[in-house]
Each structure stands twice: as structure tokens, then as C-alpha cells.
GROMACS .gro file of C-alpha atoms in nm:
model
  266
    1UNK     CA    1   0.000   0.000   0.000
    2UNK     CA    2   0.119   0.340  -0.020
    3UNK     CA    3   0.165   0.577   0.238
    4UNK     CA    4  -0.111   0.836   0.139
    5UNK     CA    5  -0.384   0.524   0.121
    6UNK     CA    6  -0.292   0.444   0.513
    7UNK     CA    7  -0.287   0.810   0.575
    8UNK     CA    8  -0.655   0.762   0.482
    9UNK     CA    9  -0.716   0.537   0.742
   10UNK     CA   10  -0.552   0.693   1.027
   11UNK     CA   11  -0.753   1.005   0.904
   12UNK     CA   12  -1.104   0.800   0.949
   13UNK     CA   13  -0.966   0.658   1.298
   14UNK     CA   14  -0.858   1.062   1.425
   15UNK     CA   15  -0.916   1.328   1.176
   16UNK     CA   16  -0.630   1.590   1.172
   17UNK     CA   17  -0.842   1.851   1.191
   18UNK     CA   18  -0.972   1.800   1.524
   19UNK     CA   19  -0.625   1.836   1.701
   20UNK     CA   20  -0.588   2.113   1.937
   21UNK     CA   21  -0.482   2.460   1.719
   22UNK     CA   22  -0.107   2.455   1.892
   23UNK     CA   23  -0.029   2.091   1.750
   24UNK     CA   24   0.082   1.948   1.488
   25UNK     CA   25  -0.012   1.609   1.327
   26UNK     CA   26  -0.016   1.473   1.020
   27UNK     CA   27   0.268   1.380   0.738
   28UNK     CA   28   0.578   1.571   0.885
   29UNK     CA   29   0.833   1.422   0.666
   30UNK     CA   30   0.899   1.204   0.321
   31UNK     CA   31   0.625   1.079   0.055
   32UNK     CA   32   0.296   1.052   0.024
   33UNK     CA   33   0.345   0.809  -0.255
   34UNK     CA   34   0.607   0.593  -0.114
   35UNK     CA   35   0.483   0.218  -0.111
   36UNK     CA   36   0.494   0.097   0.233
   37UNK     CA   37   0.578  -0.282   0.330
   38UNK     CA   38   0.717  -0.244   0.670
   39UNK     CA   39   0.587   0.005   0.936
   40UNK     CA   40   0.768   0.106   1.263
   41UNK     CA   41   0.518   0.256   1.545
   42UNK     CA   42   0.661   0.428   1.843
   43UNK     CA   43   0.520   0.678   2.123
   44UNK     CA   44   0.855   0.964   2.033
   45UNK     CA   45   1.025   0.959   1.737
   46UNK     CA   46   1.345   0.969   1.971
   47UNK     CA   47   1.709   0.864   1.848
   48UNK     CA   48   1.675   0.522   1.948
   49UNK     CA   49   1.334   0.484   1.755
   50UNK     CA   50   1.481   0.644   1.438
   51UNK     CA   51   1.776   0.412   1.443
   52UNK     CA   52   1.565   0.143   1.487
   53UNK     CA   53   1.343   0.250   1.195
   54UNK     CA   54   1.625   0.276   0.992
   55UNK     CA   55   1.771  -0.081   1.097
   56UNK     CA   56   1.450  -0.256   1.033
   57UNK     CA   57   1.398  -0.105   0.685
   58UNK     CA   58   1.105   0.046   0.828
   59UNK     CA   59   0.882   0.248   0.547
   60UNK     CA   60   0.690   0.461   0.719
   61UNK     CA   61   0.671   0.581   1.082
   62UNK     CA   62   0.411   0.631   1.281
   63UNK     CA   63   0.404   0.823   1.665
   64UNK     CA   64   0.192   0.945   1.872
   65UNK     CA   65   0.394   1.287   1.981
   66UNK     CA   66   0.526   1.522   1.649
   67UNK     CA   67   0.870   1.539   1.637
   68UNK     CA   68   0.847   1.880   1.446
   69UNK     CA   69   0.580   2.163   1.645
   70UNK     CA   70   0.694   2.476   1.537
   71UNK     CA   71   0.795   2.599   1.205
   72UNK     CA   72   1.154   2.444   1.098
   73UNK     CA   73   1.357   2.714   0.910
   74UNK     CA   74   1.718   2.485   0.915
   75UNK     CA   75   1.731   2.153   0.812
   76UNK     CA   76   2.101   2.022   0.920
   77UNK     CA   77   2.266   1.815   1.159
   78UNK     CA   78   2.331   2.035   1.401
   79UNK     CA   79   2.081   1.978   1.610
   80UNK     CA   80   1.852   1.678   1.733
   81UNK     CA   81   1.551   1.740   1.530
   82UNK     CA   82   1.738   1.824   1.194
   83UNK     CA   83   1.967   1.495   1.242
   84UNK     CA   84   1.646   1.301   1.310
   85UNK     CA   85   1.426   1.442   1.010
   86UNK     CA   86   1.767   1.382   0.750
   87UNK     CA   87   1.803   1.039   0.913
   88UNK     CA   88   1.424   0.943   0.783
   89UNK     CA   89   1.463   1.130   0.487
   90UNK     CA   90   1.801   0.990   0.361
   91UNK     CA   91   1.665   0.620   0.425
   92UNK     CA   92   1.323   0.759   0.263
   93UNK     CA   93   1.140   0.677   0.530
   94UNK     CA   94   0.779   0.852   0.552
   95UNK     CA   95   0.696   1.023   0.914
   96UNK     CA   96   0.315   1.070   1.017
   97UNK     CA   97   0.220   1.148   1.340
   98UNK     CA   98  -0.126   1.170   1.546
   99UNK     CA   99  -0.094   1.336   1.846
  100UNK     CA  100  -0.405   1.547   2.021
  101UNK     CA  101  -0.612   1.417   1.721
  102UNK     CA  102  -0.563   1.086   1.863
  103UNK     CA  103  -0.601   1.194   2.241
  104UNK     CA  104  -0.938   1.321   2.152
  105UNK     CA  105  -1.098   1.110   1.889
  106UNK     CA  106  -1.419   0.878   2.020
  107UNK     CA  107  -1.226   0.496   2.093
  108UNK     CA  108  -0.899   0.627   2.111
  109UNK     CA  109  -0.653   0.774   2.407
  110UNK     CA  110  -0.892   0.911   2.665
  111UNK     CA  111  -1.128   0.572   2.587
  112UNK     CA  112  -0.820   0.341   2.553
  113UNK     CA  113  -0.670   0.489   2.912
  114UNK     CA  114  -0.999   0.522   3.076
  115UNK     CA  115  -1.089   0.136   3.024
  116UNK     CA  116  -0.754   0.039   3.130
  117UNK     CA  117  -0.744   0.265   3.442
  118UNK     CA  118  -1.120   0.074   3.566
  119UNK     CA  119  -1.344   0.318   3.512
  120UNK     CA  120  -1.722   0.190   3.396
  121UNK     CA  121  -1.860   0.195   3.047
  122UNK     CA  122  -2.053   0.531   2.967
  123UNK     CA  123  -1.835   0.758   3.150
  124UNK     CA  124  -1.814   1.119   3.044
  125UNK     CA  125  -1.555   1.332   2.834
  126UNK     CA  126  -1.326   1.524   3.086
  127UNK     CA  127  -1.312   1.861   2.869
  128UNK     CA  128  -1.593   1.829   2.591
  129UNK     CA  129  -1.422   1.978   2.217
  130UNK     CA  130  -1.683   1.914   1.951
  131UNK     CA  131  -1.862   1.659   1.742
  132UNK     CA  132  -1.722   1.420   1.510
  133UNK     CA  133  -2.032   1.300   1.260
  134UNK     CA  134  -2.216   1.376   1.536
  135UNK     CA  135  -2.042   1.198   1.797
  136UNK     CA  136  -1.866   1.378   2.076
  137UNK     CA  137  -1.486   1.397   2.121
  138UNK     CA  138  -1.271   1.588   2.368
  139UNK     CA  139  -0.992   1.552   2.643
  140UNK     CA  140  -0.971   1.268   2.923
  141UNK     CA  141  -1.299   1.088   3.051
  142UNK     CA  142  -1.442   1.109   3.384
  143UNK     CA  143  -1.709   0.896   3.599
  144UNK     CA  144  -1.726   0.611   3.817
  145UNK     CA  145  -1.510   0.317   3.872
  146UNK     CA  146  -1.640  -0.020   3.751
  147UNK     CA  147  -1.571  -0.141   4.096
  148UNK     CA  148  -1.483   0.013   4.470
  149UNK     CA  149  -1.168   0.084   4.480
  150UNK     CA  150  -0.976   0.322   4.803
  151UNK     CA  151  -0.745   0.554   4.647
  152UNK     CA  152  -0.406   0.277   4.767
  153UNK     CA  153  -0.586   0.001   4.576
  154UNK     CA  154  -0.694   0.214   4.253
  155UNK     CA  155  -0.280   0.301   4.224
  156UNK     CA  156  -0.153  -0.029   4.267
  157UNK     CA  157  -0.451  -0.108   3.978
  158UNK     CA  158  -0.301   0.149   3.746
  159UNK     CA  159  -0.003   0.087   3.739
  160UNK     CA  160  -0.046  -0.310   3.679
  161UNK     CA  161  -0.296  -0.251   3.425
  162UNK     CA  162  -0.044  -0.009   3.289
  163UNK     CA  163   0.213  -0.200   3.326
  164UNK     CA  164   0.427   0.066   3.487
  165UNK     CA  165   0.783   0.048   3.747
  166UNK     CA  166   0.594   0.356   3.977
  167UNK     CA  167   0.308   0.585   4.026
  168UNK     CA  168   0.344   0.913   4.253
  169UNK     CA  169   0.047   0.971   4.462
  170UNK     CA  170  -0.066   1.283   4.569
  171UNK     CA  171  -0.371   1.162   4.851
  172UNK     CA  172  -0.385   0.997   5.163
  173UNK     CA  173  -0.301   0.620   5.089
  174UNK     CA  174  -0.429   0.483   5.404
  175UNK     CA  175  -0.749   0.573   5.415
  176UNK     CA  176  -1.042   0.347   5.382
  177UNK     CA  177  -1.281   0.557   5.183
  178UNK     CA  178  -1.386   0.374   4.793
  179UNK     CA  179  -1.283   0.688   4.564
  180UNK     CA  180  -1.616   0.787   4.408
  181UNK     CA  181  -1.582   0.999   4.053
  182UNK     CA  182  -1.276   0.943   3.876
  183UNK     CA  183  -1.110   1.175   3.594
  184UNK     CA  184  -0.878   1.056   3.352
  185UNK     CA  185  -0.640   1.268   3.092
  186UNK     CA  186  -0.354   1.092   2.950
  187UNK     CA  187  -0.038   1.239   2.896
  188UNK     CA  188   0.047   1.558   3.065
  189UNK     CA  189  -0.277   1.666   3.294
  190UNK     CA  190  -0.144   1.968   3.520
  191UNK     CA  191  -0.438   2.184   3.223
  192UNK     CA  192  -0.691   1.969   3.323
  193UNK     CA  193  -0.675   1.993   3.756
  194UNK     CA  194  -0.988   2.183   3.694
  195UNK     CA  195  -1.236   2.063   3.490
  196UNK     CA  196  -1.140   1.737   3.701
  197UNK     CA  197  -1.275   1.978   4.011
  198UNK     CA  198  -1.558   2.158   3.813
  199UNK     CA  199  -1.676   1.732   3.748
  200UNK     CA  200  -1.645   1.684   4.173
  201UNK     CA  201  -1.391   1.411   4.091
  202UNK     CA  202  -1.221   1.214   4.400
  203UNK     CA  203  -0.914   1.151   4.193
  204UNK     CA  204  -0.717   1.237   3.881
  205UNK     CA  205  -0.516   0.968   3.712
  206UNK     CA  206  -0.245   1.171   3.465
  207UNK     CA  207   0.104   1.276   3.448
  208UNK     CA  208   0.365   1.541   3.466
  209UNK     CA  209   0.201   1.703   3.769
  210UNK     CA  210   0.467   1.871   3.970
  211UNK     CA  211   0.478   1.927   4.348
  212UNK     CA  212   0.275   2.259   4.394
  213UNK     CA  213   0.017   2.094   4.153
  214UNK     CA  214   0.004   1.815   4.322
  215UNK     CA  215  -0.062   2.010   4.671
  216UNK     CA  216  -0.297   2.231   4.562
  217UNK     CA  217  -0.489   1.990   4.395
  218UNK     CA  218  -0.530   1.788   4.739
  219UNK     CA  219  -0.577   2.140   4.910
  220UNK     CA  220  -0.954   2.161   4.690
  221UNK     CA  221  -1.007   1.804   4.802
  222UNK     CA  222  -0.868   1.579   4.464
  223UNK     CA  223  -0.581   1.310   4.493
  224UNK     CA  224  -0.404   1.256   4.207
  225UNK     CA  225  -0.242   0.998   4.072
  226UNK     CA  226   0.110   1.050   3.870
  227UNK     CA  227   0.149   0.775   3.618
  228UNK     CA  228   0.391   0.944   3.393
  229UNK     CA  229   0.325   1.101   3.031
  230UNK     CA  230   0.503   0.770   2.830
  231UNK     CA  231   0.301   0.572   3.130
  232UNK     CA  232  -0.017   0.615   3.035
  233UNK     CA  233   0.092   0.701   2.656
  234UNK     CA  234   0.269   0.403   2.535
  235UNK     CA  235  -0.068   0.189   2.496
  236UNK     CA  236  -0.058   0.359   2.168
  237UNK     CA  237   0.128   0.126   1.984
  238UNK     CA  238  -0.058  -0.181   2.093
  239UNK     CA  239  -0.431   0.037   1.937
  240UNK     CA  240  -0.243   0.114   1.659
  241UNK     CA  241  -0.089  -0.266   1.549
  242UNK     CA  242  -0.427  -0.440   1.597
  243UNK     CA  243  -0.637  -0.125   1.408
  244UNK     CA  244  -0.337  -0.128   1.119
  245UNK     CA  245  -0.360  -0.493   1.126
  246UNK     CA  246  -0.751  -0.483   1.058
  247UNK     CA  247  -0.820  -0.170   0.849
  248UNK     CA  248  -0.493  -0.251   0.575
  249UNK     CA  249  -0.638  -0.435   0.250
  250UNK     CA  250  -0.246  -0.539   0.173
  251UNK     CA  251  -0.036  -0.723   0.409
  252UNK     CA  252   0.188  -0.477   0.576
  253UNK     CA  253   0.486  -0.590   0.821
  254UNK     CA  254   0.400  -0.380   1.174
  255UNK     CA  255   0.699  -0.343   1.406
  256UNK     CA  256   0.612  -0.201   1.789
  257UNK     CA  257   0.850   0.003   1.936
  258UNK     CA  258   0.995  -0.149   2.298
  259UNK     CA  259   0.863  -0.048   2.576
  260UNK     CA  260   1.147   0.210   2.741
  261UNK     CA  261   1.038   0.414   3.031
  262UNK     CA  262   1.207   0.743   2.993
  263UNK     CA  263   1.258   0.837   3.381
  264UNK     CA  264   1.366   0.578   3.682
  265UNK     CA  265   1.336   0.592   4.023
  266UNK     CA  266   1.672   0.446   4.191
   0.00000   0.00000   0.00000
């Protein structure tokens, strides 16, 4: 298949349009019209992953997070991003990426995270955006949890479920109180502290929330639970394999990225 008839696809799965107006998904680098046997999926498109892409003779690239935001005027190696971009392009490897798109769209991040984190079918979307032929799409999900849970036993359940080394907790761990409404926003939360309050949640599962965040968000009577950005994140690949694997019409070799946490606690 060629790359611009699986752009097609990820298009129906998470429209670009849809992504928040700072972001930027979509083809970031090579052709459109480049036939496409092998394709490497990874959360970053990090050194690591674009040697590996390289290695594996990948075709096109797929991640979740852009590696290009803001406007590019220098293309060179001398710096990360232009060595990165002239690595794909040199071994003509396309680069798409779907990043809030993807966080947003109905079935994918927030409903991918929320299932995963326990909360029950039906729950509601954290920061509403719009509709999507007429179905609604937005930021995280909120509601209730599937079943009781106290805050101690809902953190040792997330990170399992997410298969993570740690979680940083921000709540009292040894109380004996079943959390009631529960927000979820993958990735990096510390935006969405309120509408998690304005929704009377007991607890907010995200990441990169920093220590005064953290605080004040306990202060207004929310824990919060700190499974890391690539945490909560990296269940992206696994979506994307099985929906490549079922939406392709032409057998296409689908490589996953390993799992690397980016941060460890010693």
C-alpha cells in the first residue's frame, strides 16, 4: 500500500483537523506516494526509535507525539531534530504522526486509558471539544469506577494494568474511603486539575504534575495519581498494530516500538 492510502485510514480513525490549534499532526516528513511494506510505530520519534526505523527497513513511521511543532527554518545536523528528520529522509522513510487528534478522537486515548485505568462503560468526556459525525470527542474521561476501589488500591490497579515500574500519589493512601468519581487525561494533565474539580472528581489519574500541583490539587479536596506522560501514553502502539492490522487491505509488516520508560526511580 502506499503511504497516502494508510494516511486515509488513520484520518477516518482521528481526523487531523480536530487536534488542538497549537499541535501538529499529520505527514511531517517524506512521501505521500512511497509504497509501504514495513511500518515502525513508536510513542517519540526519539534517536533510538529512528535508528531502529532505519535498521528494520522500516517504510513509514508512525508516533503518537510530532517530532516537528513549530515551524523548521534549518534543516542540518546540528541539532537533534534536523539529524532526526535527514536520518528518515536519507533512508526515505515517511513520518506521520497523530498526536491530540488521537487523544481526543471517540475509541482512542482518553477511551483506551480510561478502560484500562477501571473506570465503567458510559463515563463522560473530561473537557468536551466538539462533534465528530455527530459523535462527541474531547480531552480525558471522567465517571465512576467499575468497581470500589480506596485511592491505595486504585494506584496499585493502574499501574499493573499499565504496566508501569511507579506511580506518585498525591492523597492519603491509608485511608479506607472507595474513591467515588474518577477523571482521567492521559499524557500531561497539570491543564486539566480543573475541569477534574468543576466534574467533583475524587481523583485524577495523569502525568507530569509537579509538586505545587500536586498540593494544591489535594488542598480543593482531589488526589491525584502520577502515572507518567510515556506511562499512560505508550498503549498507543498496541491500538495502533491491531487497528493497522484490521483496516490494511495489503499485508503490511508492523513493528512495535519497545517499551522504554524514559525516567527511573533508583
Amino acid at each position: 500500500m502506499r503511504c497516502d492510502e494508510i494516511r486515509i485510514e488513520l484520518e477516518n480513525l482521528a481526523p487531523e483537523d480536530i487536534a488542538c490549534s497549537w499541535d501538529n499532526p499529520g505527514l511531517l516528513a517524506g512521501r505521500a506516494g512511497k509504497e509501504v511494506h514495513t511500518i515502525y510505530l513508536a510513542l517519540d520519534a526519539d534517536d533510538q526509535v529512528v535508528e531502529d526505523a532505519v535498521r528494520e527497513g522500516a517504510d513509514l513511521l508512525i508516533t503518537h507525539h510530532p517530532l516537528i511543532f513549530k515551524a523548521v527554518k534549518k534543516i542540518n545536523d546540528e541539532d537533534f531534530i534536523g539529524r532526526r528528520l535527514l536520518k528518515l529522509i536519507q533512508a526515505d522513510i515517511s513520518y506521520y504522526a497523530m498526536h491530540t487528534n488521537f487523544d481526543s478522537a471517540p475509541g482512542c486515548m482518553a477511551d483506551l486509558a480510561a478502560k484500562r485505568a477501571g473506570l465503567a462503560e458510559g463515563s463522560d468526556i473530561l473537557e468536551p471539544e466538539g462533534e465528530v459525525d455527530g459523535v462527541a470527542y474531547g480531552i480525558g474521561r471522567v465517571g465512576s469506577l467499575e468497581r470500589p476501589m480506596t485511592l491505595r488500591e486504585l494506584a496499585g490497579h493502574v499501574k499493573k494494568e499499565f504496566g508501569l515500574p511507579f506511580v506518585t500519589v498525591y492523597g492519603d493512601l491509608d485511608s479506607d474511603a472507595a474513591v467515588g468519581l474518577c477523571a482521567v487525561s492521559p499524557g500531561s494533565g497539570s491543564s486539566m486539575i480543573g475541569a477534574a474539580l468543576s466534574w467533583g472528581a475524587d481523583v485524577l489519574i495523569t502525568g507530569d504534575i509537579g509538586h505545587h500541583e500536586g498540593i494544591d490539587s489535594l488542598a480543593r479536596g482531589m488526589a491525584v495519581i502520577d502515572a507518567g506522560h510515556y506511562g499512560l501514553e505508550h498503549i498507543f502502539m498496541d491500538f495502533m498494530e491491531g487497528y493497522l492490522k484490521k483496516r490494511l487491505e495489503e499485508p503490511v509488516r508492523i513493528i512495535k516500538a519497545p517499551i522504554r520508560f524514559p525516567a527511573a526511580v533508583l
